[in-house]
CSV table of C-alpha atoms in Angstrom, one decimal:
chain,number,residue,atom,x,y,z
A,20,MET,CA,0.0,0.0,0.1
A,21,HIS,CA,1.2,3.2,-0.8
A,22,PRO,CA,2.4,5.4,2.3
A,23,LEU,CA,0.4,8.6,1.5
A,24,LEU,CA,-2.6,6.5,0.9
A,25,LEU,CA,-2.1,4.7,4.0
A,26,ALA,CA,-1.9,8.1,6.1
A,27,ASN,CA,-4.7,9.4,4.3
A,28,HIS,CA,-6.7,6.5,5.6
A,29,LEU,CA,-5.2,6.8,9.0
A,30,VAL,CA,-6.1,10.5,9.1
A,31,MET,CA,-9.5,9.8,7.9
A,32,LEU,CA,-10.3,7.1,10.5
A,33,ALA,CA,-9.5,9.9,13.1
A,34,GLY,CA,-12.7,11.5,11.8
A,35,GLY,CA,-14.6,14.5,13.2
A,36,SER,CA,-13.3,18.0,13.0
A,37,ILE,CA,-10.9,20.2,14.9
A,38,ASP,CA,-13.7,22.5,16.1
A,39,GLY,CA,-15.9,19.9,17.6
A,40,ASN,CA,-18.5,20.3,14.6
A,41,LYS,CA,-19.6,16.8,13.0
A,42,LYS,CA,-18.7,18.3,9.6
A,43,PRO,CA,-16.0,16.1,7.8
A,44,LEU,CA,-12.4,17.4,7.7
A,45,ASP,CA,-11.2,18.3,4.4
A,46,ASN,CA,-7.5,17.5,3.2
A,47,SER,CA,-5.7,20.9,4.5
A,48,GLU,CA,-7.2,19.9,8.0
A,49,ARG,CA,-6.4,16.5,7.7
A,50,TRP,CA,-2.8,16.9,6.9
A,51,GLY,CA,-2.7,19.5,10.0
A,52,VAL,CA,-4.0,17.6,12.3
A,53,THR,CA,-1.5,14.6,11.1
A,54,LEU,CA,1.6,16.8,11.0
A,55,ALA,CA,0.8,18.7,14.6
A,56,GLY,CA,0.3,15.1,16.2
A,57,LEU,CA,3.7,13.9,14.8
A,58,GLY,CA,5.4,16.8,15.4
A,59,ILE,CA,4.1,16.7,19.2
A,60,VAL,CA,5.4,13.2,19.5
A,61,ILE,CA,8.5,13.9,17.8
A,62,ALA,CA,8.8,16.8,20.5
A,63,ALA,CA,8.3,15.0,23.5
A,64,LEU,CA,10.5,11.9,22.7
A,65,ALA,CA,13.4,14.6,21.9
A,66,LEU,CA,12.4,16.2,25.4
A,67,LEU,CA,12.6,12.5,27.2
A,68,VAL,CA,16.1,12.0,25.5
A,69,VAL,CA,17.1,15.4,27.0
A,70,ILE,CA,15.7,14.7,30.3
A,71,ILE,CA,17.5,11.2,30.3
A,72,PHE,CA,20.8,12.5,29.1
A,73,LEU,CA,20.7,15.2,31.7
A,74,PHE,CA,20.0,12.7,34.6
A,75,GLY,CA,23.0,10.5,33.3
A,76,LYS,CA,25.3,13.7,33.7
A,77,ILE,CA,23.8,14.5,37.2
A,78,PHE,CA,24.5,10.9,38.3
A,79,ASP,CA,27.7,10.8,36.5
A,80,ALA,CA,28.8,13.8,38.8
A,81,ILE,CA,27.6,12.3,42.3
A,82,ASN,CA,29.3,9.1,41.5
A,83,ALA,CA,32.6,11.3,40.8
A,84,LYS,CA,32.1,13.1,43.9
A,85,GLN,CA,31.5,9.7,46.0
A,86,LYS,CA,34.4,8.3,44.5
A,87,ALA,CA,36.7,11.2,45.4
A,88,LYS,CA,35.4,11.1,48.9
A,89,GLU,CA,36.4,7.5,49.1
A,90,ALA,CA,39.6,8.1,47.7
A,91,LYS,CA,40.3,10.8,50.1
A,92,ILE,CA,39.1,8.5,53.3
A,93,ALA,CA,41.4,5.9,51.6
A,94,GLU,CA,44.2,8.2,51.7
A,95,GLN,CA,43.7,9.5,55.0
A,96,LYS,CA,43.6,5.7,56.6
A,97,LYS,CA,46.7,4.8,54.6
A,98,PRO,CA,49.8,4.6,57.0
A,99,LYS,CA,52.0,7.5,56.5
A,100,ASN,CA,55.4,5.6,56.9
A,101,THR,CA,55.5,2.6,54.9
A,102,PRO,CA,58.3,0.8,53.8
A,103,ALA,CA,59.3,0.9,50.4
A,104,PRO,CA,58.1,-1.9,48.4
A,105,VAL,CA,60.1,-5.0,48.2
A,106,LYS,CA,60.9,-5.9,44.4
A,107,LYS,CA,59.4,-9.3,43.8
A,108,ALA,CA,61.5,-11.9,42.8
A,109,SER,CA,60.6,-14.4,40.3
A,110,PRO,CA,58.9,-17.3,42.3
A,111,ALA,CA,61.0,-20.4,42.6
A,112,PRO,CA,59.3,-23.8,41.7
A,113,ALA,CA,57.4,-25.6,44.5
A,114,PRO,CA,59.6,-28.0,46.3
A,115,VAL,CA,58.2,-31.9,46.0
A,116,VAL,CA,57.1,-32.3,49.4
A,117,LYS,CA,56.6,-36.0,50.5
A,118,LYS,CA,53.1,-36.4,51.9
A,119,GLN,CA,53.8,-38.5,55.6
A,120,GLU,CA,57.1,-37.0,56.3
A,121,ASP,CA,56.6,-33.1,55.5
A,122,ASP,CA,52.9,-32.7,56.3
A,123,GLU,CA,54.1,-31.0,59.7
A,124,GLU,CA,56.5,-28.8,57.7
A,125,VAL,CA,53.8,-27.6,55.2
A,126,ILE,CA,51.7,-26.8,57.8
A,127,ALA,CA,53.9,-24.6,59.7
A,128,VAL,CA,54.9,-22.9,56.3
A,129,ILE,CA,51.1,-22.4,55.6
A,130,SER,CA,50.8,-20.9,59.1
A,131,ALA,CA,53.7,-18.6,58.9
A,132,VAL,CA,52.5,-17.2,55.6
A,133,VAL,CA,49.0,-16.6,57.3
A,134,ALA,CA,50.7,-14.8,60.4
A,135,MET,CA,52.4,-12.7,58.3
A,136,MET,CA,49.5,-11.7,56.3
A,137,SER,CA,47.7,-11.3,59.3
A,138,GLU,CA,50.5,-9.0,60.6
A,139,GLN,CA,50.5,-6.7,56.9
A,140,ASP,CA,46.4,-6.4,57.2
A,141,GLY,CA,45.8,-5.6,60.9
A,142,LYS,CA,43.3,-8.4,60.8
A,143,ILE,CA,43.5,-11.9,62.7
A,144,TYR,CA,43.4,-15.1,60.1
A,145,LYS,CA,43.5,-18.4,61.6
A,146,VAL,CA,44.2,-21.8,60.1
A,147,THR,CA,41.5,-24.1,60.5
A,148,SER,CA,42.3,-27.2,58.3
A,149,VAL,CA,44.7,-28.1,55.7
A,150,LYS,CA,43.8,-30.6,53.1
A,151,ALA,CA,45.3,-31.6,49.6
A,152,VAL,CA,43.1,-31.0,46.6
A,153,SER,CA,43.8,-33.6,43.8
A,154,LYS,CA,44.6,-32.0,40.4
A,155,ASN,CA,45.4,-35.5,38.8
A,156,ASN,CA,42.0,-35.9,37.2
A,157,SER,CA,40.2,-33.7,34.6
A,158,PHE,CA,37.7,-32.8,37.3
A,159,SER,CA,39.6,-30.1,38.8
A,160,GLY,CA,38.4,-31.5,42.6
A,161,ARG,CA,34.8,-31.3,41.5
A,162,SER,CA,32.6,-34.7,41.9
A,163,ALA,CA,31.1,-36.2,39.4
A,164,TRP,CA,27.5,-34.6,39.8
A,165,ALA,CA,29.3,-31.2,39.6
A,166,MET,CA,30.9,-32.0,36.5
A,167,ASP,CA,27.7,-33.3,34.9
A,168,GLY,CA,25.8,-30.2,35.9
A,169,ARG,CA,28.2,-27.9,34.7
A,170,ARG,CA,28.4,-30.1,31.2
A,171,GLN,CA,24.5,-29.6,31.0
A,172,ASN,CA,24.4,-25.8,31.7
A,173,VAL,CA,27.4,-24.8,29.3
A,174,SER,CA,27.1,-27.0,26.4
A,175,PRO,CA,23.9,-25.3,24.7
A,176,PHE,CA,26.5,-22.1,24.4
């Protein structure tokens, strides 16, 4: 259907006249009503776009102020006399540990690291248990049920 004919039919469906009389609209009034309606709708949409844009700018400014306050508070909480950062050497390969004989040594080393972290953070950490994680199989420490659930959830992708 031709667009002008469709527009004409839509205007005719509106019926009536602008001044309230029941006389039918002539073509100039129909086009005037149609163009006025389209103009109002487009102006309202443009106004909504401007309002949403302004809200975005306002909330960005509020978030920037809040982040600045958080950075200032973090700067004040930071200790003033901190030692210079120590350059980290490349990590040495993990030593091979014999299960039966060296379990106590491994637990002592883990406890020492946790204690050192506790001193740095100013919080108290406690080692409650130490257990080995098996990485020999392809399950990465997951049970067969967990792996099947993961396979079912990921397979559609």
